[in-house]
PDB file of N, CA and C in Angstrom:
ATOM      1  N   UNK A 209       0.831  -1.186   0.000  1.00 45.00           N
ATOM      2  CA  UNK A 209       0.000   0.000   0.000  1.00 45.00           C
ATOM      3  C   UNK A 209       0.873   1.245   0.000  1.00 45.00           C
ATOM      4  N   UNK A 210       0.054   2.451  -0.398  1.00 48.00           N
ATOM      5  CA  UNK A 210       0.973   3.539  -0.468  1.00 48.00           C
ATOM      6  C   UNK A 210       0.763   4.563   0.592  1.00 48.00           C
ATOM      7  N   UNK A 211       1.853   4.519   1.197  1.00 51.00           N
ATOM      8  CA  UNK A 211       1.857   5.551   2.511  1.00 51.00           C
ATOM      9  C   UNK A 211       2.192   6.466   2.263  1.00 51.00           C
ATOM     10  N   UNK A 212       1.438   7.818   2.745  1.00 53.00           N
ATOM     11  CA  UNK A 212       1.655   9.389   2.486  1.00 53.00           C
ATOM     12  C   UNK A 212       2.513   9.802   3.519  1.00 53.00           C
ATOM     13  N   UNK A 213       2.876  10.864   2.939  1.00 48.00           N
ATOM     14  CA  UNK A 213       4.214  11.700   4.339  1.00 48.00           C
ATOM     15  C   UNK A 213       3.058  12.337   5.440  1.00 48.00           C
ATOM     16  N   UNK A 214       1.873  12.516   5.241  1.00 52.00           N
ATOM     17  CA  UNK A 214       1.433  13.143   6.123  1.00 52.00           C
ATOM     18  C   UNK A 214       0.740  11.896   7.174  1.00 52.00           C
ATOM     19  N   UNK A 215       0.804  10.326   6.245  1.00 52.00           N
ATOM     20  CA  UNK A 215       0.338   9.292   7.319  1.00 52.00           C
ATOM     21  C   UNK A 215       1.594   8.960   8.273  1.00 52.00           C
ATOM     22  N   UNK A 216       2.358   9.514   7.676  1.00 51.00           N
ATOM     23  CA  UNK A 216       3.967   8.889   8.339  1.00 51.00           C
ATOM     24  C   UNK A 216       3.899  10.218   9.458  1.00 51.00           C
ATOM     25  N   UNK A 217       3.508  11.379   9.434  1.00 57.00           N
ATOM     26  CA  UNK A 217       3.793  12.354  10.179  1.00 57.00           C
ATOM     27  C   UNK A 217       2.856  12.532  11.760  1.00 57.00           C
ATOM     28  N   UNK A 218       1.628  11.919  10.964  1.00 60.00           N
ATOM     29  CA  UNK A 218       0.718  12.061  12.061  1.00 60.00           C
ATOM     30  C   UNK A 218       0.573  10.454  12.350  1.00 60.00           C
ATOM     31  N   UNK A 219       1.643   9.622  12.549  1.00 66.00           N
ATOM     32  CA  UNK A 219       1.698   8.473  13.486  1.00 66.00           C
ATOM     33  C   UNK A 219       3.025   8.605  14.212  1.00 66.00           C
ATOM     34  N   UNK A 220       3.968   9.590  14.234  1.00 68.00           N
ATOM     35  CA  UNK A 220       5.022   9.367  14.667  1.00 68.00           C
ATOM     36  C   UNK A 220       4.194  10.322  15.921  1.00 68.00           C
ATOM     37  N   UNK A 221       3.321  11.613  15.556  1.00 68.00           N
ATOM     38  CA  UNK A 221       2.980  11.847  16.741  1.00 68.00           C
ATOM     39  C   UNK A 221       2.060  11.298  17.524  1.00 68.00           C
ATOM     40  N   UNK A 222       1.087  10.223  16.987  1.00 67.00           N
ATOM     41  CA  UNK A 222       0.478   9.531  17.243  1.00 67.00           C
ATOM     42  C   UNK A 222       1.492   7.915  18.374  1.00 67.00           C
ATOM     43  N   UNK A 223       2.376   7.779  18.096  1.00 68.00           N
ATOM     44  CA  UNK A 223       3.517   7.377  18.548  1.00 68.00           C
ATOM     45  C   UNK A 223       3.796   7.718  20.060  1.00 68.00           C
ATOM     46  N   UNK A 224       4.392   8.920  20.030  1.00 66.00           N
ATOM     47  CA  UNK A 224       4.642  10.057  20.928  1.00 66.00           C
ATOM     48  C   UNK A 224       3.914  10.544  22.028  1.00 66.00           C
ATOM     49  N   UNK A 225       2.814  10.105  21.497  1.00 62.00           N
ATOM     50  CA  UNK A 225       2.066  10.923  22.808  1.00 62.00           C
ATOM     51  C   UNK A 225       0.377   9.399  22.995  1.00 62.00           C
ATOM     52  N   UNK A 226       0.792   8.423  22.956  1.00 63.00           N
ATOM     53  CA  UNK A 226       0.713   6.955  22.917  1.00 63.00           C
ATOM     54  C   UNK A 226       0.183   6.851  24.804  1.00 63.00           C
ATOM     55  N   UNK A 227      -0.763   6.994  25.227  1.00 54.00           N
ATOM     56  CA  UNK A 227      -0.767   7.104  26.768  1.00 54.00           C
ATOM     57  C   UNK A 227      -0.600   5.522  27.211  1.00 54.00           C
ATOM     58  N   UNK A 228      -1.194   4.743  26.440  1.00 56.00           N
ATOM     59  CA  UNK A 228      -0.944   3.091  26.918  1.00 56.00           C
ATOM     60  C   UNK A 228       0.573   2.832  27.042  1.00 56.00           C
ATOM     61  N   UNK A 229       1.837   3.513  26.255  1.00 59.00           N
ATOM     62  CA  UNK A 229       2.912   3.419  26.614  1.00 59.00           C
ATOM     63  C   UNK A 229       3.714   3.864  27.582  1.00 59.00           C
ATOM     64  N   UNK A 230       3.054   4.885  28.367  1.00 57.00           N
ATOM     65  CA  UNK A 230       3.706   5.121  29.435  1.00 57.00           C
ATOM     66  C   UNK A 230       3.414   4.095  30.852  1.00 57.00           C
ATOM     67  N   UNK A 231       4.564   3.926  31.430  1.00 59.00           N
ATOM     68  CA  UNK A 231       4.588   3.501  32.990  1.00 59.00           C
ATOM     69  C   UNK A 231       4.019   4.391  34.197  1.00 59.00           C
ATOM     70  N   UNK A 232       3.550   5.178  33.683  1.00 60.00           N
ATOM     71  CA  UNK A 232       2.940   6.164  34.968  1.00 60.00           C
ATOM     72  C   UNK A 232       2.204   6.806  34.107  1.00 60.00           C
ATOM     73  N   UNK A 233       0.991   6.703  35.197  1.00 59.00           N
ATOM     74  CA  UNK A 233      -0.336   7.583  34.860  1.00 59.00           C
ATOM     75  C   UNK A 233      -0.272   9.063  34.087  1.00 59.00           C
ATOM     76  N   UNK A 234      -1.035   9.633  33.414  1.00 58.00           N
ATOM     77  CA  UNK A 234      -1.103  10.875  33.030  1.00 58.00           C
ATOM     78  C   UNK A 234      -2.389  11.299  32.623  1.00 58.00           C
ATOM     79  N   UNK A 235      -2.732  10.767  33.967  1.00 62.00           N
ATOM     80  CA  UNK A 235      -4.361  11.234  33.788  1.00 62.00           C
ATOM     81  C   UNK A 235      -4.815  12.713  34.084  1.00 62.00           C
ATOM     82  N   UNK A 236      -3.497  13.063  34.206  1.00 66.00           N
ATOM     83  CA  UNK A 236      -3.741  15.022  34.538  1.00 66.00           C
ATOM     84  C   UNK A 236      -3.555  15.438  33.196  1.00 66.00           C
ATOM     85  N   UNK A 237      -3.317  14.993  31.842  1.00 71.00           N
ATOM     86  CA  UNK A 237      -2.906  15.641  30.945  1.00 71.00           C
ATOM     87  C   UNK A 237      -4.490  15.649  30.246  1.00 71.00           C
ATOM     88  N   UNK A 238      -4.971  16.338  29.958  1.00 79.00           N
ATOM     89  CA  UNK A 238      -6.339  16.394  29.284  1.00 79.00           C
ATOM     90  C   UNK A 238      -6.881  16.908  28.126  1.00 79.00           C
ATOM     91  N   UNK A 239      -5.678  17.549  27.753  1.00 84.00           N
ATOM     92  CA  UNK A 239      -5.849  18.402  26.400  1.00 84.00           C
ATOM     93  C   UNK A 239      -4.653  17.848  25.296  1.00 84.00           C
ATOM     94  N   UNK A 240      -4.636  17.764  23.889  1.00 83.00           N
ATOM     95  CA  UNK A 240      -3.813  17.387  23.218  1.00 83.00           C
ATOM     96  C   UNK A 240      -2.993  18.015  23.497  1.00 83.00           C
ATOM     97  N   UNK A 241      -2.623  19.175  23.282  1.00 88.00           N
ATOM     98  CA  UNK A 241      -1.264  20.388  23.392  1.00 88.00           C
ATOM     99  C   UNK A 241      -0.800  19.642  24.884  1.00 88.00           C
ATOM    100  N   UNK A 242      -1.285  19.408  25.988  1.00 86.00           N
ATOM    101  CA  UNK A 242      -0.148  19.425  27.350  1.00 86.00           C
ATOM    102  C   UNK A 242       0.175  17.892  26.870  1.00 86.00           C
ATOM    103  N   UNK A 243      -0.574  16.897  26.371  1.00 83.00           N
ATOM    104  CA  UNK A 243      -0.532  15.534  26.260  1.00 83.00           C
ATOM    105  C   UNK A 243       0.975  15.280  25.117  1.00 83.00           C
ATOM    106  N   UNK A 244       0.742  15.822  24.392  1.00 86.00           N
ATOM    107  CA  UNK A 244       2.061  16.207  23.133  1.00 86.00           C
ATOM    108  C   UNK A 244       3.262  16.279  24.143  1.00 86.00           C
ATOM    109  N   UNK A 245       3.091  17.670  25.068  1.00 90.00           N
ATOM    110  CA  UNK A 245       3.976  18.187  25.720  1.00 90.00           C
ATOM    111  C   UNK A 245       5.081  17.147  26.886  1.00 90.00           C
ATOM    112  N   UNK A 246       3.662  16.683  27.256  1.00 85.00           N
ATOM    113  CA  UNK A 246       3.906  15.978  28.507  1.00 85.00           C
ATOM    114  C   UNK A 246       5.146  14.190  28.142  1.00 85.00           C
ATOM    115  N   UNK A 247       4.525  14.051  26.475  1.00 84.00           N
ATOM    116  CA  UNK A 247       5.008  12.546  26.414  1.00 84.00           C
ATOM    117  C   UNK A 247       6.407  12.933  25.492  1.00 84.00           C
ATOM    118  N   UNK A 248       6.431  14.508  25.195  1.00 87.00           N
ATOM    119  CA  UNK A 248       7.449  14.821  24.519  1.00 87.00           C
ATOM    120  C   UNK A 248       8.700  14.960  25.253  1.00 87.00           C
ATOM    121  N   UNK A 249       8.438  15.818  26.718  1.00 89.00           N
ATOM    122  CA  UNK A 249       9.430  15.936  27.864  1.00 89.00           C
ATOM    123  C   UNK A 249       9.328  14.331  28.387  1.00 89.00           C
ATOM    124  N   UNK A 250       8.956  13.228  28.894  1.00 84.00           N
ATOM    125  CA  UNK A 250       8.959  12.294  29.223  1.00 84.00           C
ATOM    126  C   UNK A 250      10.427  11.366  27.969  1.00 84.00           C
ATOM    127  N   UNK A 251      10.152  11.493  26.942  1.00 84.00           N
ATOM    128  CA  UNK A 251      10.938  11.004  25.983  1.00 84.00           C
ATOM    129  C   UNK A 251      12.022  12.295  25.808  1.00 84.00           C
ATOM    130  N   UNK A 252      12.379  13.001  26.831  1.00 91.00           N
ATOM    131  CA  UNK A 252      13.592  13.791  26.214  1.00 91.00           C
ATOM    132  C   UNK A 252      14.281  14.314  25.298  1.00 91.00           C
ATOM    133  N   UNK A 253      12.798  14.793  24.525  1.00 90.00           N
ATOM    134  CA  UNK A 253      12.648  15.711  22.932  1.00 90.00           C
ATOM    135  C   UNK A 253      12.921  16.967  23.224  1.00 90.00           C
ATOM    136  N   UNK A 254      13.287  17.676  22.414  1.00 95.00           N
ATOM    137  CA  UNK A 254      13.027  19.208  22.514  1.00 95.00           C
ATOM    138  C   UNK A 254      11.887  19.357  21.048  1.00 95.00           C
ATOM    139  N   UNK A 255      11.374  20.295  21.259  1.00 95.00           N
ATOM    140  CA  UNK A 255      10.530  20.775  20.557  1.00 95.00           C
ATOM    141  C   UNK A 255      10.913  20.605  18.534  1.00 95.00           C
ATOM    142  N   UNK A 256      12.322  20.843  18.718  1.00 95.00           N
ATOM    143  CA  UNK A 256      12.829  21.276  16.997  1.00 95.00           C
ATOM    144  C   UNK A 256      13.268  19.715  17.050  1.00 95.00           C
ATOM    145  N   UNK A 257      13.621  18.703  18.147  1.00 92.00           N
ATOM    146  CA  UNK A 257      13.871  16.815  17.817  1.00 92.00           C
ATOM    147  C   UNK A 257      12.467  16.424  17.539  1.00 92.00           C
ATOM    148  N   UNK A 258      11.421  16.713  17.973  1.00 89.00           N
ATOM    149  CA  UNK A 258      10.356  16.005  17.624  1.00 89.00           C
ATOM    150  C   UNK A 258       9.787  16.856  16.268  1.00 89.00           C
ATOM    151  N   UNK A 259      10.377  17.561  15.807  1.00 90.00           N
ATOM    152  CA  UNK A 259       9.656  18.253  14.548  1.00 90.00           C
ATOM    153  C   UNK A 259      10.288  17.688  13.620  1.00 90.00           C
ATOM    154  N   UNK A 260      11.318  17.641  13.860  1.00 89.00           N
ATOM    155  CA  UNK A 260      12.238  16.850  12.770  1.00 89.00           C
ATOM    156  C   UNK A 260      12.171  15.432  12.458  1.00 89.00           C
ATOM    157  N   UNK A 261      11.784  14.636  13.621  1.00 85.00           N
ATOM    158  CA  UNK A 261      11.483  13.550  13.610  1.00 85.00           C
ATOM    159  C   UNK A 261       9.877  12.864  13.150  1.00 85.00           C
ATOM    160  N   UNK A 262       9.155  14.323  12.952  1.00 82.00           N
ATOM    161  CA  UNK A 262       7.920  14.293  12.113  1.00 82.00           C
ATOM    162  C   UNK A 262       8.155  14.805  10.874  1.00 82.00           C
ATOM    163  N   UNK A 263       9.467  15.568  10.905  1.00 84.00           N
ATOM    164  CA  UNK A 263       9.260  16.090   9.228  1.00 84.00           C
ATOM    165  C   UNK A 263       8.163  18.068   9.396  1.00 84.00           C
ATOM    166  N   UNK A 264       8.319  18.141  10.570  1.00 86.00           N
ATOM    167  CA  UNK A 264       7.274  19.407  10.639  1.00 86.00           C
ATOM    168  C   UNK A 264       8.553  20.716  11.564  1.00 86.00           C
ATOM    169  N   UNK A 265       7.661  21.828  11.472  1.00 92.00           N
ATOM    170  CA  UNK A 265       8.295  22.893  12.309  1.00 92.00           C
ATOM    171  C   UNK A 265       8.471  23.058  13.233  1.00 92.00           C
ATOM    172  N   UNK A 266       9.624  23.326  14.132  1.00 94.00           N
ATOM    173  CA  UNK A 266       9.080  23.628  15.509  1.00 94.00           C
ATOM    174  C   UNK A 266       8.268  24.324  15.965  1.00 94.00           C
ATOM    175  N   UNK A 267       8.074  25.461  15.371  1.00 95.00           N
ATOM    176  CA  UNK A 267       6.794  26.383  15.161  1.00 95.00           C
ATOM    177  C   UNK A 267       5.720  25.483  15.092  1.00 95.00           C
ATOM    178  N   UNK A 268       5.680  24.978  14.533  1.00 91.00           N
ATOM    179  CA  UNK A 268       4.394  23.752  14.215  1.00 91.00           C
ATOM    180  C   UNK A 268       4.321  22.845  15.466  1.00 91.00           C
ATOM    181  N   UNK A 269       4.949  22.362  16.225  1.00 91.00           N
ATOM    182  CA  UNK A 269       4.917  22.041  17.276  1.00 91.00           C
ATOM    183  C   UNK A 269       4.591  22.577  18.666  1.00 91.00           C
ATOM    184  N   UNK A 270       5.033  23.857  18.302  1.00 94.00           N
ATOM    185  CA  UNK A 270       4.957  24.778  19.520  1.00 94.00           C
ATOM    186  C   UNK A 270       3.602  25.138  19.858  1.00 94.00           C
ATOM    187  N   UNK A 271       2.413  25.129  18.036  1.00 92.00           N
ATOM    188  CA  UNK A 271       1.395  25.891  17.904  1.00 92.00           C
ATOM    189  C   UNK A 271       0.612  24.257  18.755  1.00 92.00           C
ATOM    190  N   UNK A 272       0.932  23.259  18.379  1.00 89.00           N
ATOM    191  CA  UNK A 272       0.097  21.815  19.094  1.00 89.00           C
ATOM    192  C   UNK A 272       0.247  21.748  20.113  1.00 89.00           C
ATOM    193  N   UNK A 273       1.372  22.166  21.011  1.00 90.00           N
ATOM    194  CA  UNK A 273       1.389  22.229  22.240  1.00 90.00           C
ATOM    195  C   UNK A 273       0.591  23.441  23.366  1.00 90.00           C
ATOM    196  N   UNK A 274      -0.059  24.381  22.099  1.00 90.00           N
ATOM    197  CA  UNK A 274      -0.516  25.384  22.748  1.00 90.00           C
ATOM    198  C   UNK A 274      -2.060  25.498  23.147  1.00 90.00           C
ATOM    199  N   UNK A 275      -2.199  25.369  23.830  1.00 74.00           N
ATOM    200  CA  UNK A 275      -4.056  25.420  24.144  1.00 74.00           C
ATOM    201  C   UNK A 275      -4.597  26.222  23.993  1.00 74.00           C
TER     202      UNK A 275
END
């Protein structure tokens, strides 16, 4: 099958912010933007490693993390 860059982009953050993969609860995170945030600092990303690693901006990241 043929996979698009934007299916590849929105599973790496789909990936990332994965709540069944964490070892500790994060049932305080409730909004996408802190949930992004929260599994992004947990995995020891900075904002411009996880953009890159989607292929997107940090700007673009910054705006998902924002509520």
């Amino acid at each position: 099958t043929l996979i698009t860059l934007t299916h590849i982009k929105t599973n790496v953050i789909a990936v990332i912010t994965n709540v069944f993969a964490f070892t500790r609860s994060i049932t305080i995170v409730n909004t996408f933007g802190n949930r992004l945030r929260f599994a992004r600092n947990l995995r020891q990303l900075t904002q411009q490693e996880l953009a890159r690693l989607c292929g997107l901006s940090q700007g673009a990241i910054g705006n998902y993390e924002t509520d």
